[in-house]
mmCIF file of C-alpha atoms in Angstrom:
data_model
loop_
_atom_site.group_PDB
_atom_site.id
_atom_site.type_symbol
_atom_site.label_atom_id
_atom_site.label_comp_id
_atom_site.label_asym_id
_atom_site.label_seq_id
_atom_site.Cartn_x
_atom_site.Cartn_y
_atom_site.Cartn_z
ATOM 1 C CA UNK T 1 -54.760 78.892 49.185
ATOM 2 C CA UNK T 2 -51.646 76.398 48.366
ATOM 3 C CA UNK T 3 -51.115 78.034 44.753
ATOM 4 C CA UNK T 4 -51.875 82.033 46.349
ATOM 5 C CA UNK T 5 -48.783 81.219 48.736
ATOM 6 C CA UNK T 6 -46.370 79.645 46.352
ATOM 7 C CA UNK T 7 -47.001 82.663 43.643
ATOM 8 C CA UNK T 8 -44.500 85.056 44.920
ATOM 9 C CA UNK T 9 -41.974 82.362 45.775
ATOM 10 C CA UNK T 10 -42.057 81.144 41.846
ATOM 11 C CA UNK T 11 -41.925 84.940 41.059
ATOM 12 C CA UNK T 12 -39.031 85.021 42.980
ATOM 13 C CA UNK T 13 -37.395 81.985 41.824
ATOM 14 C CA UNK T 14 -38.105 83.173 37.726
ATOM 15 C CA UNK T 15 -36.877 86.722 38.509
ATOM 16 C CA UNK T 16 -33.392 85.791 39.483
ATOM 17 C CA UNK T 17 -32.633 83.769 35.644
ATOM 18 C CA UNK T 18 -33.985 86.953 34.267
ATOM 19 C CA UNK T 19 -32.044 90.230 33.262
ATOM 20 C CA UNK T 20 -33.224 93.722 35.268
ATOM 21 C CA UNK T 21 -34.490 94.992 31.239
ATOM 22 C CA UNK T 22 -36.819 91.500 31.440
ATOM 23 C CA UNK T 23 -38.151 91.807 34.990
ATOM 24 C CA UNK T 24 -39.270 95.525 34.688
ATOM 25 C CA UNK T 25 -41.446 94.472 31.402
ATOM 26 C CA UNK T 26 -43.618 92.456 33.465
ATOM 27 C CA UNK T 27 -43.693 88.757 35.026
ATOM 28 C CA UNK T 28 -44.372 85.737 32.828
ATOM 29 C CA UNK T 29 -43.325 82.235 33.909
ATOM 30 C CA UNK T 30 -40.830 82.074 31.084
ATOM 31 C CA UNK T 31 -37.464 81.491 33.040
ATOM 32 C CA UNK T 32 -34.415 83.835 31.405
ATOM 33 C CA UNK T 33 -30.962 83.437 30.301
ATOM 34 C CA UNK T 34 -29.496 85.305 33.506
ATOM 35 C CA UNK T 35 -29.047 83.132 35.899
ATOM 36 C CA UNK T 36 -25.003 83.182 35.603
ATOM 37 C CA UNK T 37 -24.609 86.937 34.691
ATOM 38 C CA UNK T 38 -26.830 87.601 38.092
ATOM 39 C CA UNK T 39 -24.679 85.570 40.173
ATOM 40 C CA UNK T 40 -21.736 86.880 39.121
ATOM 41 C CA UNK T 41 -23.158 90.421 39.476
ATOM 42 C CA UNK T 42 -23.923 89.879 43.161
ATOM 43 C CA UNK T 43 -20.556 87.750 44.097
ATOM 44 C CA UNK T 44 -18.498 91.412 43.299
ATOM 45 C CA UNK T 45 -20.228 93.085 46.148
ATOM 46 C CA UNK T 46 -20.825 90.302 48.745
ATOM 47 C CA UNK T 47 -19.751 86.879 49.683
ATOM 48 C CA UNK T 48 -23.341 85.263 50.453
ATOM 49 C CA UNK T 49 -21.733 81.926 50.340
ATOM 50 C CA UNK T 50 -19.968 83.260 53.579
ATOM 51 C CA UNK T 51 -22.816 84.821 55.264
ATOM 52 C CA UNK T 52 -25.155 81.589 54.755
ATOM 53 C CA UNK T 53 -22.283 79.889 56.328
ATOM 54 C CA UNK T 54 -23.030 82.134 58.954
ATOM 55 C CA UNK T 55 -25.930 81.999 59.236
ATOM 56 C CA UNK T 56 -26.130 78.184 59.150
ATOM 57 C CA UNK T 57 -24.139 77.905 62.003
ATOM 58 C CA UNK T 58 -25.962 80.102 64.424
ATOM 59 C CA UNK T 59 -29.208 78.778 63.521
ATOM 60 C CA UNK T 60 -28.606 75.334 64.062
ATOM 61 C CA UNK T 61 -26.589 75.894 67.614
ATOM 62 C CA UNK T 62 -29.331 78.291 68.723
ATOM 63 C CA UNK T 63 -32.131 75.527 67.487
ATOM 64 C CA UNK T 64 -30.399 72.698 69.472
ATOM 65 C CA UNK T 65 -29.471 74.390 72.269
ATOM 66 C CA UNK T 66 -32.904 76.359 72.484
ATOM 67 C CA UNK T 67 -34.746 73.296 72.160
ATOM 68 C CA UNK T 68 -32.889 71.177 74.486
ATOM 69 C CA UNK T 69 -32.600 73.403 77.418
ATOM 70 C CA UNK T 70 -36.197 74.336 77.077
ATOM 71 C CA UNK T 71 -37.452 71.116 77.069
ATOM 72 C CA UNK T 72 -35.259 70.692 80.311
ATOM 73 C CA UNK T 73 -37.034 74.023 82.194
ATOM 74 C CA UNK T 74 -39.950 72.831 80.701
ATOM 75 C CA UNK T 75 -40.122 69.396 82.607
ATOM 76 C CA UNK T 76 -38.345 71.343 85.703
ATOM 77 C CA UNK T 77 -41.264 73.703 85.915
ATOM 78 C CA UNK T 78 -43.501 70.510 84.995
ATOM 79 C CA UNK T 79 -42.687 68.271 87.291
ATOM 80 C CA UNK T 80 -40.735 69.546 90.017
ATOM 81 C CA UNK T 81 -41.552 71.530 93.444
ATOM 82 C CA UNK T 82 -39.405 74.005 94.493
ATOM 83 C CA UNK T 83 -39.283 77.681 96.754
ATOM 84 C CA UNK T 84 -40.252 80.356 93.817
ATOM 85 C CA UNK T 85 -41.735 78.321 91.753
ATOM 86 C CA UNK T 86 -45.065 80.069 91.131
ATOM 87 C CA UNK T 87 -42.932 83.182 90.909
ATOM 88 C CA UNK T 88 -40.360 82.271 88.285
ATOM 89 C CA UNK T 89 -42.683 81.163 86.280
ATOM 90 C CA UNK T 90 -45.137 84.190 86.615
ATOM 91 C CA UNK T 91 -41.692 86.499 86.184
ATOM 92 C CA UNK T 92 -41.141 84.376 82.756
ATOM 93 C CA UNK T 93 -44.039 85.004 81.444
ATOM 94 C CA UNK T 94 -43.814 88.555 82.023
ATOM 95 C CA UNK T 95 -40.263 88.827 79.864
ATOM 96 C CA UNK T 96 -42.638 87.368 77.378
ATOM 97 C CA UNK T 97 -44.115 90.379 76.734
ATOM 98 C CA UNK T 98 -41.203 92.437 77.163
ATOM 99 C CA UNK T 99 -39.724 93.276 73.804
ATOM 100 C CA UNK T 100 -36.249 92.547 73.116
ATOM 101 C CA UNK T 101 -35.162 95.955 71.586
ATOM 102 C CA UNK T 102 -36.060 98.131 75.096
ATOM 103 C CA UNK T 103 -32.330 95.995 76.395
ATOM 104 C CA UNK T 104 -30.330 96.344 72.749
ATOM 105 C CA UNK T 105 -28.316 99.006 74.510
ATOM 106 C CA UNK T 106 -27.950 97.806 77.646
ATOM 107 C CA UNK T 107 -27.350 94.549 75.625
ATOM 108 C CA UNK T 108 -24.341 96.081 73.287
ATOM 109 C CA UNK T 109 -22.863 97.510 76.993
ATOM 110 C CA UNK T 110 -23.067 94.020 78.614
ATOM 111 C CA UNK T 111 -21.432 92.530 75.258
ATOM 112 C CA UNK T 112 -18.753 95.406 75.308
ATOM 113 C CA UNK T 113 -17.943 95.130 78.891
ATOM 114 C CA UNK T 114 -18.019 91.114 78.761
ATOM 115 C CA UNK T 115 -15.083 91.626 75.511
ATOM 116 C CA UNK T 116 -17.764 89.262 73.220
ATOM 117 C CA UNK T 117 -18.268 92.269 70.720
ATOM 118 C CA UNK T 118 -17.855 90.995 67.239
ATOM 119 C CA UNK T 119 -18.124 87.085 67.877
ATOM 120 C CA UNK T 120 -21.534 84.592 67.241
ATOM 121 C CA UNK T 121 -21.603 84.639 71.411
ATOM 122 C CA UNK T 122 -24.458 87.026 71.327
ATOM 123 C CA UNK T 123 -26.279 86.152 68.726
ATOM 124 C CA UNK T 124 -26.450 81.906 70.517
ATOM 125 C CA UNK T 125 -25.965 82.330 74.106
ATOM 126 C CA UNK T 126 -29.064 84.989 75.076
ATOM 127 C CA UNK T 127 -31.426 83.028 72.914
ATOM 128 C CA UNK T 128 -31.153 79.713 74.402
ATOM 129 C CA UNK T 129 -33.116 80.921 77.397
ATOM 130 C CA UNK T 130 -36.373 81.564 75.658
ATOM 131 C CA UNK T 131 -39.315 81.767 77.204
ATOM 132 C CA UNK T 132 -42.200 81.272 74.882
ATOM 133 C CA UNK T 133 -40.785 77.865 74.345
ATOM 134 C CA UNK T 134 -40.251 77.036 77.746
ATOM 135 C CA UNK T 135 -44.157 77.864 78.201
ATOM 136 C CA UNK T 136 -45.224 75.776 74.876
ATOM 137 C CA UNK T 137 -43.192 72.845 76.252
ATOM 138 C CA UNK T 138 -44.301 73.454 79.723
ATOM 139 C CA UNK T 139 -48.637 73.476 78.659
ATOM 140 C CA UNK T 140 -47.513 70.545 76.265
ATOM 141 C CA UNK T 141 -45.624 67.822 78.517
ATOM 142 C CA UNK T 142 -48.211 68.582 81.618
ATOM 143 C CA UNK T 143 -51.343 66.920 79.116
ATOM 144 C CA UNK T 144 -48.989 64.412 77.635
ATOM 145 C CA UNK T 145 -46.727 62.732 79.995
ATOM 146 C CA UNK T 146 -48.102 61.263 83.341
ATOM 147 C CA UNK T 147 -46.370 61.582 86.472
ATOM 148 C CA UNK T 148 -46.933 58.039 87.317
ATOM 149 C CA UNK T 149 -44.369 57.340 84.491
ATOM 150 C CA UNK T 150 -41.665 59.495 85.681
ATOM 151 C CA UNK T 151 -42.831 57.684 89.344
ATOM 152 C CA UNK T 152 -42.408 54.342 87.906
ATOM 153 C CA UNK T 153 -38.953 54.871 86.205
ATOM 154 C CA UNK T 154 -37.890 56.307 89.971
ATOM 155 C CA UNK T 155 -38.745 53.204 91.121
ATOM 156 C CA UNK T 156 -37.025 51.159 88.524
ATOM 157 C CA UNK T 157 -34.266 52.883 89.994
ATOM 158 C CA UNK T 158 -33.943 55.262 86.880
ATOM 159 C CA UNK T 159 -31.585 58.886 87.552
ATOM 160 C CA UNK T 160 -33.480 62.146 86.768
ATOM 161 C CA UNK T 161 -31.244 62.955 84.149
ATOM 162 C CA UNK T 162 -31.972 59.429 82.597
ATOM 163 C CA UNK T 163 -35.737 59.352 83.304
ATOM 164 C CA UNK T 164 -35.665 63.452 81.518
ATOM 165 C CA UNK T 165 -33.165 61.975 78.220
ATOM 166 C CA UNK T 166 -35.393 58.277 77.458
ATOM 167 C CA UNK T 167 -39.135 59.414 78.380
ATOM 168 C CA UNK T 168 -39.401 63.151 78.458
ATOM 169 C CA UNK T 169 -37.338 63.939 75.450
ATOM 170 C CA UNK T 170 -39.389 61.731 73.122
ATOM 171 C CA UNK T 171 -43.379 62.485 74.334
ATOM 172 C CA UNK T 172 -41.826 65.974 73.828
ATOM 173 C CA UNK T 173 -40.454 65.383 69.893
ATOM 174 C CA UNK T 174 -43.367 67.335 68.180
ATOM 175 C CA UNK T 175 -43.912 70.425 70.566
ATOM 176 C CA UNK T 176 -39.721 70.475 70.580
ATOM 177 C CA UNK T 177 -39.905 70.005 66.642
ATOM 178 C CA UNK T 178 -42.870 72.851 65.867
ATOM 179 C CA UNK T 179 -40.410 75.675 68.078
ATOM 180 C CA UNK T 180 -37.880 74.229 66.365
ATOM 181 C CA UNK T 181 -39.276 75.674 63.349
ATOM 182 C CA UNK T 182 -40.074 78.878 64.554
ATOM 183 C CA UNK T 183 -36.945 79.105 66.652
ATOM 184 C CA UNK T 184 -34.728 78.166 63.609
ATOM 185 C CA UNK T 185 -36.736 81.120 61.033
ATOM 186 C CA UNK T 186 -36.597 83.767 63.736
ATOM 187 C CA UNK T 187 -32.454 83.445 64.373
ATOM 188 C CA UNK T 188 -32.235 82.864 60.714
ATOM 189 C CA UNK T 189 -34.289 86.319 59.891
ATOM 190 C CA UNK T 190 -32.910 87.840 62.821
ATOM 191 C CA UNK T 191 -31.397 91.620 61.290
ATOM 192 C CA UNK T 192 -31.210 94.233 64.321
ATOM 193 C CA UNK T 193 -28.801 91.912 66.524
ATOM 194 C CA UNK T 194 -26.368 90.939 64.023
ATOM 195 C CA UNK T 195 -25.896 94.367 62.634
ATOM 196 C CA UNK T 196 -25.038 96.086 66.419
ATOM 197 C CA UNK T 197 -22.786 93.419 67.827
ATOM 198 C CA UNK T 198 -21.181 92.063 64.210
ATOM 199 C CA UNK T 199 -18.209 94.807 62.719
ATOM 200 C CA UNK T 200 -16.197 92.508 60.755
ATOM 201 C CA UNK T 201 -17.656 91.642 56.698
ATOM 202 C CA UNK T 202 -16.614 88.047 56.748
ATOM 203 C CA UNK T 203 -18.781 87.192 60.039
ATOM 204 C CA UNK T 204 -21.833 88.959 58.932
ATOM 205 C CA UNK T 205 -25.065 86.825 58.788
ATOM 206 C CA UNK T 206 -27.406 86.856 55.659
ATOM 207 C CA UNK T 207 -29.696 89.377 56.428
ATOM 208 C CA UNK T 208 -26.850 91.871 57.599
ATOM 209 C CA UNK T 209 -25.404 90.745 53.987
ATOM 210 C CA UNK T 210 -29.183 91.521 52.189
ATOM 211 C CA UNK T 211 -29.647 94.760 53.631
ATOM 212 C CA UNK T 212 -25.874 95.646 52.338
ATOM 213 C CA UNK T 213 -26.898 94.200 49.245
ATOM 214 C CA UNK T 214 -30.036 96.731 48.822
ATOM 215 C CA UNK T 215 -27.943 99.505 49.521
ATOM 216 C CA UNK T 216 -25.051 98.714 47.235
ATOM 217 C CA UNK T 217 -25.079 99.352 43.169
ATOM 218 C CA UNK T 218 -26.192 96.002 43.040
ATOM 219 C CA UNK T 219 -30.052 96.859 44.234
ATOM 220 C CA UNK T 220 -30.201 98.406 40.223
ATOM 221 C CA UNK T 221 -29.882 94.936 39.313
ATOM 222 C CA UNK T 222 -33.246 93.504 40.290
ATOM 223 C CA UNK T 223 -31.913 89.875 39.158
ATOM 224 C CA UNK T 224 -29.110 89.397 41.275
ATOM 225 C CA UNK T 225 -31.826 90.384 44.117
ATOM 226 C CA UNK T 226 -34.307 88.624 43.272
ATOM 227 C CA UNK T 227 -31.014 85.480 43.461
ATOM 228 C CA UNK T 228 -29.587 86.576 46.210
ATOM 229 C CA UNK T 229 -33.198 86.264 48.136
ATOM 230 C CA UNK T 230 -34.113 83.176 46.878
ATOM 231 C CA UNK T 231 -30.098 81.744 48.322
ATOM 232 C CA UNK T 232 -31.700 83.265 51.630
ATOM 233 C CA UNK T 233 -35.020 81.521 51.632
ATOM 234 C CA UNK T 234 -33.766 77.830 50.795
ATOM 235 C CA UNK T 235 -33.293 77.106 54.433
ATOM 236 C CA UNK T 236 -36.315 78.153 55.266
ATOM 237 C CA UNK T 237 -38.106 75.750 53.150
ATOM 238 C CA UNK T 238 -35.917 72.826 53.750
ATOM 239 C CA UNK T 239 -36.326 73.238 57.756
ATOM 240 C CA UNK T 240 -40.788 73.500 57.321
ATOM 241 C CA UNK T 241 -40.096 70.238 54.556
ATOM 242 C CA UNK T 242 -39.062 68.368 57.022
ATOM 243 C CA UNK T 243 -40.616 69.275 60.244
ATOM 244 C CA UNK T 244 -43.853 71.002 59.384
ATOM 245 C CA UNK T 245 -45.711 67.301 59.811
ATOM 246 C CA UNK T 246 -44.599 67.802 63.063
ATOM 247 C CA UNK T 247 -46.550 70.753 63.947
ATOM 248 C CA UNK T 248 -49.662 68.938 62.925
ATOM 249 C CA UNK T 249 -48.317 65.906 65.626
ATOM 250 C CA UNK T 250 -48.372 68.883 68.120
ATOM 251 C CA UNK T 251 -51.675 70.558 67.507
ATOM 252 C CA UNK T 252 -53.280 67.855 67.323
ATOM 253 C CA UNK T 253 -51.886 66.056 70.655
ATOM 254 C CA UNK T 254 -54.268 65.069 73.115
ATOM 255 C CA UNK T 255 -57.382 65.735 71.325
ATOM 256 C CA UNK T 256 -58.014 61.535 70.656
ATOM 257 C CA UNK T 257 -58.330 59.731 73.987
ATOM 258 C CA UNK T 258 -58.064 55.571 73.756
#
């Protein structure tokens, strides 16, 4: 199964080094010699590194902010009692079922009235409030963090934020890392929102640039197209490479009792 999953990536990398004529003749395991030519052709139409930088800035900020504030919200739902707690949690679950595309027109008008169109703010701030991440982290922390540990910390004189940062966050790290992978990938692959709110080419994210690449004359050069796609998936592969172990830890948490 690992080999089957790896084959499309191998084809993409090898085709990025081959000319258009070589790709049309069929797939082989022998790399081509047109990598530099494909890169120069691609750069004539789009500045892929500018889009790479923009996507990286947005995705990293979204991942960090979403992970922290979702953990803070999940901790509050799990261990604090306040009026409207159950209603707010149910309302949050309902929001998980509403497709984001339904509010796209209203979201555009809101950004227009706030004067934040053609900036990264609409791509970062709204995604910090992630109902699914909050739900996942709440369920996780309820099974891994015993309330007596929090009570003992309060007796020792620790403040609420110190308890959250020194006790809750380390225990929640496997779940936060798991959600961070999916948050990063979702933000990196986000196409529709940047397409709607960004107008300046120098601010375009990588998915938007790849969309223009597919619609330009460079699409006739399949090697350049494959090269652009290969560059765009590198961060996702790196994220899985370094954070995949946390997925296993998160899934297996609570399955073994001492």
